[in-house]
Coordinates of C-alpha atoms in Angstrom, one line a residue:
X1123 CA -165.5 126.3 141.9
X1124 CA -166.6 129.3 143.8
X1125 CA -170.3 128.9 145.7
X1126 CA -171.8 131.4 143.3
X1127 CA -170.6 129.5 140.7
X1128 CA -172.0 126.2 142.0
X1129 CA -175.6 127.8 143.0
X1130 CA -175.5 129.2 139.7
X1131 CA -174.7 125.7 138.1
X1132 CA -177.4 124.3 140.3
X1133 CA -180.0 126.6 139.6
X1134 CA -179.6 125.8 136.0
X1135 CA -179.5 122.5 136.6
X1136 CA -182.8 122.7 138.8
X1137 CA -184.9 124.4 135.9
X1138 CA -183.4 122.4 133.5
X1139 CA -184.9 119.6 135.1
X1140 CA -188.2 120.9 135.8
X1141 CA -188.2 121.7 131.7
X1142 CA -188.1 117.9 130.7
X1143 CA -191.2 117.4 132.9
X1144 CA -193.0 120.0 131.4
X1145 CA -192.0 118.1 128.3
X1146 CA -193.2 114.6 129.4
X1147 CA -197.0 115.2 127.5
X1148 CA -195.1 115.9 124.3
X1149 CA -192.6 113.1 124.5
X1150 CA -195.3 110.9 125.0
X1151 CA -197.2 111.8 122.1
X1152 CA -194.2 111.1 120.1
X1153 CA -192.7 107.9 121.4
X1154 CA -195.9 106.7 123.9
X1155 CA -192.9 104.8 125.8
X1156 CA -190.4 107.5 126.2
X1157 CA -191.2 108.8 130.1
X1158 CA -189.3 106.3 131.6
X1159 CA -186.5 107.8 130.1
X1160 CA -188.1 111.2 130.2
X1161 CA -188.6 111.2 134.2
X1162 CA -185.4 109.7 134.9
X1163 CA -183.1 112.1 132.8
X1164 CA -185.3 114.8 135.0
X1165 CA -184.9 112.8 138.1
X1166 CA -180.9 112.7 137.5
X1167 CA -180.9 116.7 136.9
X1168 CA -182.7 117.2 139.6
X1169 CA -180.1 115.1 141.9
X1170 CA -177.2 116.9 139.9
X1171 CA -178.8 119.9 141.0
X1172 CA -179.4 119.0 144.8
X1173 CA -175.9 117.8 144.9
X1174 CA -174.6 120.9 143.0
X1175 CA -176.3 123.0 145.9
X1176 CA -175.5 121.0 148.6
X1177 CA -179.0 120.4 149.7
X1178 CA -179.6 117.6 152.4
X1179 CA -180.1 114.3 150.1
X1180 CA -180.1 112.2 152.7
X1181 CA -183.4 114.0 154.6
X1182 CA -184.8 114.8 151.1
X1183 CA -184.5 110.9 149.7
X1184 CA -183.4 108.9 152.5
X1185 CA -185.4 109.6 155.6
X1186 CA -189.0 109.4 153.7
X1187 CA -188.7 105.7 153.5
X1188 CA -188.1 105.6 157.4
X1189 CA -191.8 106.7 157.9
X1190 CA -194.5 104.2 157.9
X1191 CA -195.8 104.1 154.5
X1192 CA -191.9 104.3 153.1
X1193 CA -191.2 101.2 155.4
X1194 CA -194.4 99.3 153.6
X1195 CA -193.4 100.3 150.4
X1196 CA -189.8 98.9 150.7
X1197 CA -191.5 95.9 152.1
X1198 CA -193.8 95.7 149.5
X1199 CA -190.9 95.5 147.3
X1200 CA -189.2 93.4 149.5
X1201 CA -191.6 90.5 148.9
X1202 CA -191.6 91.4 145.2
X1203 CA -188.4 90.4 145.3
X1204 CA -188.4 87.1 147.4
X1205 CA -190.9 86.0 145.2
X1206 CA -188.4 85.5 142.3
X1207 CA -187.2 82.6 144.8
X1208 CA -190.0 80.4 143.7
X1209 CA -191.2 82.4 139.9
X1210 CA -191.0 79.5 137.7
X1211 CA -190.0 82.0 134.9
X1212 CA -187.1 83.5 136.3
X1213 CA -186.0 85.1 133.4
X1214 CA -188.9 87.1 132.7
X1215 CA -189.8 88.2 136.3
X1216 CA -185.6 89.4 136.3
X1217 CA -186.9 91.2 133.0
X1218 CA -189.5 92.6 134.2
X1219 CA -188.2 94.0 137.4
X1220 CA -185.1 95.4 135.8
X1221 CA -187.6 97.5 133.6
X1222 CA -190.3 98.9 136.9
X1223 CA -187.1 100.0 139.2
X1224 CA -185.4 102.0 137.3
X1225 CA -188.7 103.5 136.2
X1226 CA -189.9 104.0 140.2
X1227 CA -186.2 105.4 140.9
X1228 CA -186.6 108.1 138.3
X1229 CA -190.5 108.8 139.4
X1230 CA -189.2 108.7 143.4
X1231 CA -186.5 111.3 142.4
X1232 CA -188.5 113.8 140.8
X1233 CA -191.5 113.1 143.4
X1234 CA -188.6 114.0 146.0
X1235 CA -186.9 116.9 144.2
X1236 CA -188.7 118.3 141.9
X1237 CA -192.0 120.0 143.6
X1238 CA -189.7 123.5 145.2
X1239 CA -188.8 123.9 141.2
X1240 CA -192.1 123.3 139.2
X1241 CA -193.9 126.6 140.0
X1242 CA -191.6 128.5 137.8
X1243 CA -192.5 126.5 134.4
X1244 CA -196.2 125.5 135.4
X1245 CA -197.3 127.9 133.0
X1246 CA -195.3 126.5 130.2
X1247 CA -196.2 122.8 131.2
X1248 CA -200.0 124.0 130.5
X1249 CA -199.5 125.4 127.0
X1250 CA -197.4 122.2 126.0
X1251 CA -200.2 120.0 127.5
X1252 CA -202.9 121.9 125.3
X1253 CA -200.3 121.7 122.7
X1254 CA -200.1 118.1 122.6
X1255 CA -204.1 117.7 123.3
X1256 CA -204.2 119.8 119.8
X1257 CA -202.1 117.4 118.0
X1258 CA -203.5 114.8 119.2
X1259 CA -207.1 116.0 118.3
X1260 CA -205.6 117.1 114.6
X1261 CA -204.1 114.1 114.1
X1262 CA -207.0 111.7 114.7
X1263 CA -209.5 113.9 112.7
X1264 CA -207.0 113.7 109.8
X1265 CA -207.1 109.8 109.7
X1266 CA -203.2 110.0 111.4
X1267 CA -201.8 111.5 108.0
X1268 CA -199.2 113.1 110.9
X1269 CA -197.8 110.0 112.2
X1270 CA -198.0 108.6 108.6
X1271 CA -195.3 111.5 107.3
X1272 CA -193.3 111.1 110.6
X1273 CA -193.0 107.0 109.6
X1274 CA -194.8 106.3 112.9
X1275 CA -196.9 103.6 113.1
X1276 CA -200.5 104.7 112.2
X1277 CA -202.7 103.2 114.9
X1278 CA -205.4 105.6 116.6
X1279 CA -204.7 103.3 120.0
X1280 CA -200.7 104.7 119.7
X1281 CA -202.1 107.9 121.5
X1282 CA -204.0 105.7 124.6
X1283 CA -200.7 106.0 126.9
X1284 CA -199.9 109.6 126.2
X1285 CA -203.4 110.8 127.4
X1286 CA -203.2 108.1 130.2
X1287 CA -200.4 110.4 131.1
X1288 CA -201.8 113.4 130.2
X1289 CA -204.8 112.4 132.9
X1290 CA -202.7 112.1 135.7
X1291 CA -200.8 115.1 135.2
X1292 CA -203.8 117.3 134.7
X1293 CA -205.6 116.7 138.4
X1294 CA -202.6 118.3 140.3
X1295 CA -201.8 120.9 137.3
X1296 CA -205.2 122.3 137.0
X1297 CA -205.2 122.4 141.0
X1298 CA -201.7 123.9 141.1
X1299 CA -202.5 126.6 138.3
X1300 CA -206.1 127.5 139.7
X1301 CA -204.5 127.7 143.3
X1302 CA -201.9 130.1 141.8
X1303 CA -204.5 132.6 140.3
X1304 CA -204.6 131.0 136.8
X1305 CA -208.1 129.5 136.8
X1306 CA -208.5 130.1 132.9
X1307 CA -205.4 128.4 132.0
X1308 CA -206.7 125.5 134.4
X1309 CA -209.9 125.2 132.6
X1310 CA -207.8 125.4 129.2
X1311 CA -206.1 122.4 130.2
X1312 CA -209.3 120.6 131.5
X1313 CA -211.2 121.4 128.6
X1314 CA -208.1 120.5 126.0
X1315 CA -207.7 117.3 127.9
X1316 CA -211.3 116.4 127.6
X1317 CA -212.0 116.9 123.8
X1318 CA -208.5 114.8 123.3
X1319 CA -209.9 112.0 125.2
X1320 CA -213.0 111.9 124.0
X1321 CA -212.2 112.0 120.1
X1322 CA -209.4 109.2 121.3
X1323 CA -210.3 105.5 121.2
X1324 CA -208.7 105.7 125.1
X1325 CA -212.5 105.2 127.3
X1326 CA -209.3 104.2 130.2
X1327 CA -208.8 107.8 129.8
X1328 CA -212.5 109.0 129.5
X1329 CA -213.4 106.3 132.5
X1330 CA -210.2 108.2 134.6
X1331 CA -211.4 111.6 133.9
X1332 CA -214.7 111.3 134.8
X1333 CA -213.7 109.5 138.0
X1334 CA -211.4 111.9 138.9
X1335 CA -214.6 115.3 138.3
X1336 CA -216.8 113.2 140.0
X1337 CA -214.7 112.7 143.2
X1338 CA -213.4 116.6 143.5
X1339 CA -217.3 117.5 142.6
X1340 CA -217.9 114.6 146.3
X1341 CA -215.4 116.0 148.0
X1342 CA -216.6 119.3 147.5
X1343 CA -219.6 118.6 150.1
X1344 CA -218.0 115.7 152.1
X1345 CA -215.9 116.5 155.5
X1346 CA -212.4 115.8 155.3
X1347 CA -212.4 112.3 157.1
X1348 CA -215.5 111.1 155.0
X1349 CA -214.0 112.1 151.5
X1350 CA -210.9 109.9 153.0
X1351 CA -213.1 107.0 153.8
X1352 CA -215.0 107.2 150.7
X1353 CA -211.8 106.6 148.7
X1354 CA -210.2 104.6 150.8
X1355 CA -213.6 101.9 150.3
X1356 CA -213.9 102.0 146.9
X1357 CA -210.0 101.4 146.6
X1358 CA -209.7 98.8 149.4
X1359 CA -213.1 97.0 147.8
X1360 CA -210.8 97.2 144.5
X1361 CA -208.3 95.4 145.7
X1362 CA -210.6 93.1 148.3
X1363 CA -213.1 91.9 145.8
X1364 CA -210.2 91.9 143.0
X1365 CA -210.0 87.2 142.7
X1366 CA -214.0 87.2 142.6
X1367 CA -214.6 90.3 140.0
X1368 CA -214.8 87.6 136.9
X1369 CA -217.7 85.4 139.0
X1370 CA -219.0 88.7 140.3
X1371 CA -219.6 90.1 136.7
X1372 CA -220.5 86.9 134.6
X1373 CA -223.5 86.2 137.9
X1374 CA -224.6 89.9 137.4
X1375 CA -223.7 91.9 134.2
X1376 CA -226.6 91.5 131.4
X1377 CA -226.5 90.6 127.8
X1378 CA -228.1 94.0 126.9
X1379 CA -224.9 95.4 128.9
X1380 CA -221.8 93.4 127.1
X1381 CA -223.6 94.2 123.8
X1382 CA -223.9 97.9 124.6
X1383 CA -219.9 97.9 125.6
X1384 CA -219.0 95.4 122.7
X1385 CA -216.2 97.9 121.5
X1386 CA -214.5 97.5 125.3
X1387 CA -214.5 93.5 124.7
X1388 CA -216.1 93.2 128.3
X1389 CA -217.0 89.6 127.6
X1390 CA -213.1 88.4 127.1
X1391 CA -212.4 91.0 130.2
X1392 CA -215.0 89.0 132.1
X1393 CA -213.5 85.7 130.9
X1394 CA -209.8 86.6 131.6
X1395 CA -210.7 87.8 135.1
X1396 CA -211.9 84.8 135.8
X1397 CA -209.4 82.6 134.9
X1398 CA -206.7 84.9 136.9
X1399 CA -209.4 84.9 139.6
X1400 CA -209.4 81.0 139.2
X1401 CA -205.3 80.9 139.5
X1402 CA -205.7 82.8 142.5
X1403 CA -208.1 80.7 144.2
X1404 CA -205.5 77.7 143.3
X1405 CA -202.5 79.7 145.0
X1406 CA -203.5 82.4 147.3
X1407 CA -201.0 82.8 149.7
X1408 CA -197.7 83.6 147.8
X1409 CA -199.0 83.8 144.6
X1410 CA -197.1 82.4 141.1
X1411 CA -194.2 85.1 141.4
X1412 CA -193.5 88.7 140.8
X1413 CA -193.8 89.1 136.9
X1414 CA -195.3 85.9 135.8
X1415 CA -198.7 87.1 134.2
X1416 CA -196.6 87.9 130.6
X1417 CA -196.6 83.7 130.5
X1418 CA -199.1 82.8 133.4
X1419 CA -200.2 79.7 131.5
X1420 CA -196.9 78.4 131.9
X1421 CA -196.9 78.7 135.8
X1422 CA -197.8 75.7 137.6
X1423 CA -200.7 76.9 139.2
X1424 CA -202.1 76.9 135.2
X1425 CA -202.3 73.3 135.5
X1426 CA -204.2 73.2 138.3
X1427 CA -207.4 75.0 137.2
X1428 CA -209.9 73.6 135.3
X1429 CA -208.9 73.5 131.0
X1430 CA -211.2 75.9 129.8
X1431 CA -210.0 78.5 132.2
X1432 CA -206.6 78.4 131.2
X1433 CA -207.1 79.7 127.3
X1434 CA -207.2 83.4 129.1
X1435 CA -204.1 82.8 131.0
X1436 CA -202.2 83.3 127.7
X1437 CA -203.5 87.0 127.2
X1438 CA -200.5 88.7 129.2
X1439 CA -201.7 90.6 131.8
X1440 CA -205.3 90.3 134.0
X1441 CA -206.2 93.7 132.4
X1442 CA -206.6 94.6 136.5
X1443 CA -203.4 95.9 138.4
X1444 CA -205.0 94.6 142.2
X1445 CA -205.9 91.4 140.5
X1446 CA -202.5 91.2 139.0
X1447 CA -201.0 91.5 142.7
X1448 CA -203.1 89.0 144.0
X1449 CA -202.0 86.7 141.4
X1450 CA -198.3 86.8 141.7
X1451 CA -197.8 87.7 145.1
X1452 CA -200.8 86.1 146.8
X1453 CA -202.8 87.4 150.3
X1454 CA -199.2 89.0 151.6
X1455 CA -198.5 90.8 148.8
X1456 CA -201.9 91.9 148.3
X1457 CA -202.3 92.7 152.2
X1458 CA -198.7 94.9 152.0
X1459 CA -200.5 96.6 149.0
X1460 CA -203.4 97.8 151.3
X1461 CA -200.9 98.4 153.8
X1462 CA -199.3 101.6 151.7
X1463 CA -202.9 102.7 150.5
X1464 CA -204.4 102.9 154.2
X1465 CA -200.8 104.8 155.4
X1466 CA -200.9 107.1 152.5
X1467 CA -204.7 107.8 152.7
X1468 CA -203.8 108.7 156.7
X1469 CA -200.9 110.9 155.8
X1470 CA -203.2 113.1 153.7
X1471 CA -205.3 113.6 156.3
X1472 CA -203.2 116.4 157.2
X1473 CA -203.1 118.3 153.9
X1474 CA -204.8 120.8 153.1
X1475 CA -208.3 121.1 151.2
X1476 CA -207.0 121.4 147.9
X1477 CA -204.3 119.7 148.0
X1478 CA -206.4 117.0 149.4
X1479 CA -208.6 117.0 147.3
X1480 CA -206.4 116.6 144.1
X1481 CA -204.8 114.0 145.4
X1482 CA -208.0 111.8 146.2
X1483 CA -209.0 113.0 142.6
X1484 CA -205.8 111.1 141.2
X1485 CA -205.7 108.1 143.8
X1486 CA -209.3 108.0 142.5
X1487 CA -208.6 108.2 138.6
X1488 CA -205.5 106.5 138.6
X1489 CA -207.2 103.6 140.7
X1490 CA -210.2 103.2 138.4
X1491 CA -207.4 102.8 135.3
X1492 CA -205.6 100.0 137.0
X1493 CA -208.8 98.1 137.9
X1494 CA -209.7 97.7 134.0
X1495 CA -206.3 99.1 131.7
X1496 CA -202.8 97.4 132.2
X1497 CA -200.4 95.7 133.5
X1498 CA -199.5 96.7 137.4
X1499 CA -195.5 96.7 136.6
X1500 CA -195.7 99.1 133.3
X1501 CA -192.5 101.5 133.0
X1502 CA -194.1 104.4 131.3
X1503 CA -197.2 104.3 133.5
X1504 CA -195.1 104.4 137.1
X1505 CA -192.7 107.4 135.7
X1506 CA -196.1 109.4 134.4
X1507 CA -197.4 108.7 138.3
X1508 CA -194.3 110.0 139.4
X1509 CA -194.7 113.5 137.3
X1510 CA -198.4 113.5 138.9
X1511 CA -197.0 113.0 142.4
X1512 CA -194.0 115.7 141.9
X1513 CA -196.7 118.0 140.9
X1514 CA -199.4 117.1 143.4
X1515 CA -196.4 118.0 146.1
X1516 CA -195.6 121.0 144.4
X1517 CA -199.3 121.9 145.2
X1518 CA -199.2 120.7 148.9
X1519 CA -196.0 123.0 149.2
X1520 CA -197.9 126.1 147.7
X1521 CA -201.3 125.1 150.1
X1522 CA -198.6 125.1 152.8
X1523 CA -196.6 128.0 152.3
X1524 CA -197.6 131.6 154.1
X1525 CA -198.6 134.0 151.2
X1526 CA -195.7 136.7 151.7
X1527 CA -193.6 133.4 150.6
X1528 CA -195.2 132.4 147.6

């Protein structure tokens, strides 16, 4: 194979994989669990692609997780995996890991390869995310008679984790595209985005949205070291506060409230928080085991809270991703978690304005979902965060890049 040929093949190769991430929002909305697969088909086009080209794979994928935050991520999931040592459900923390790494190996691949190739169908990624905001939108006002003819199951909920992906995505996009000179498009996308969400029965993605305005509208008057900080608190208190959240609430949230947010269930949320919060309070230092919330009321720990705390134990998940660390991998796992959020907040520090600024934005949005949504180990929501962070680098890149080079 002559080089042409192979630069060629590469190239092809490249856009073909950035084309299946502009595809991700439309996937979604037809199969709400298909971006695990989606990302990593991308990720292993994009590697094809590298490969194909001869570009530097171990500087591009390698040498990141030398750096500080790479080292506290692998030892984050270092101790992830020691914990399966003492899970007392082996089986479904092996399950349950075998279903998150193969999802954060795809979303580390096209975090890593991916931004250099997204400019080029950025445009197209917008018009299928207002596409898919449209159907969305149709389909609900039509009582779902869309899904119905497709032989899909007919459940307004079924389009909650597409626009939970569709959230994260649009933060960097709508940066990236009004950075580039298409500030319309942008608005398109926000606007589209919006309507979908609020006509949807997702108030994750409504809560994430409006998190996510409110802290570019902060950061728009805030130096770059307090926007930092600010973020940085609210997430840190997040994870901090996470084993007393159920006491906090039931001490301080009002009847008038709970009846108000009937529709969000906040009572059982209260009641489930506290029995995790209760669990953790029983085991805090190495917690019941990576995976062990889908049957936490058949961990030990279960028997050693009082009985009418365990009931809640039985729901699945703590419906809170920090409280979900604390729970199965106690005060170390939870204190490596902190670790990688203080070294990535640092490491932003030197970005740019906008980039910054998108990034906080979807630390911001993305954090305020995982303190009331699902479970911390979902497949389909790691790959979508992986799309977000290919584009959000895509947008650094651009921020960086002289202007005769863009």
């Amino acid at each position: 194979m002559t080089a042409r040929t192979a630069g060629k093949r590469a190239a092809e190769l490249d856009r073909l994989g950035a084309i299946v991430i502009a595809a991700l929002p439309a996937c979604m909305a037809v199969a709400n669990r298909s971006s695990p697969v989606v990302v990593g088909l991308a990720g292993l086009l994009l590697l094809a692609g590298s490969a194909a080209a001869g570009r530097p794979l171990r500087a591009l994928l390698v040498a990141p997780l030398a750096t500080p935050v790479g080292m506290a991520a692998l030892a984050f999931l270092a101790w992830c995996s020691l914990s399966l040592a003492w899970s007392p459900l082996p089986g479904l923390s092996l399950r349950t890991l075998s279903e998150f790494l193969p999802a954060l190996a795809g979303a580390y691949l096209v975090a890593r390869l991916a931004p250099p190739h997204l400019a080029a169908v950025a445009g197209p990624a917008a018009w299928m995310l207002v596409a898919t905001c449209a159907y969305v939108v149709a389909d609900l006002a039509s009582g779902l008679v869309i899904r119905e003819a497709l032989g899909q199951r007919v459940a307004a909920f079924a389009f909650n984790r597409p626009l939970l992906v569709m959230m994260l995505l649009a933060f960097p996009m709508t940066a990236f595209l009004a950075a580039s000179g298409r500030r319309g498009l942008a608005a398109l996308v926000a606007a589209c985005l919006a309507v979908a969400a609020w006509r949807s029965v997702s108030g994750a993605t409504v809560l994430g949205l409006a998190t996510g305005a409110l802290t570019v509208c902060a950061l728009r008057w805030l130096p770059a070291r307090a926007g930092l900080g600010l973020t940085g608190a609210a997430l840190l208190g997040a994870l901090v506060l996470a084993p007393v959240e159920g006491d906090l609430l039931a001490r301080t949230m009002p009847d008038a409230l709970h009846q108000r947010l009937a529709g969000s269930s906040t009572r059982a949320r209260v009641a489930i928080a506290r029995s995790f919060g209760a669990a953790v309070a029983a085991d805090p230092w190495r917690g019941a085991g990576y995976g062990t919330s889908g049957r936490f009321q058949d961990a030990p720990v279960a028997e050693r809270i009082e009985p009418e705390m365990r009931f809640m134990l039985a729901v699945g998940h703590p419906h809170n991703s920090f409280l979900q660390v604390w729970a199965e991998l106690g005060i170390v796992g939870a204190t490596l978690a902190a670790l990688v959020l203080v070294l990535t907040l640092r490491m932003l520090l030197a970005w740019k304005a906008v980039a910054r600024s998108a990034a906080l934005a979807l630390l911001a949005a993305a954090g305020i979902v995982a303190f009331v949504e699902h479970g911390a180990w979902q497949a389909w929501w790691t790959a979508g965060l992986g799309a977000a962070i290919a584009w959000l680098r895509a947008l650094h890149y651009q921020s960086e890049a002289p202007k005769n080079e863009r």
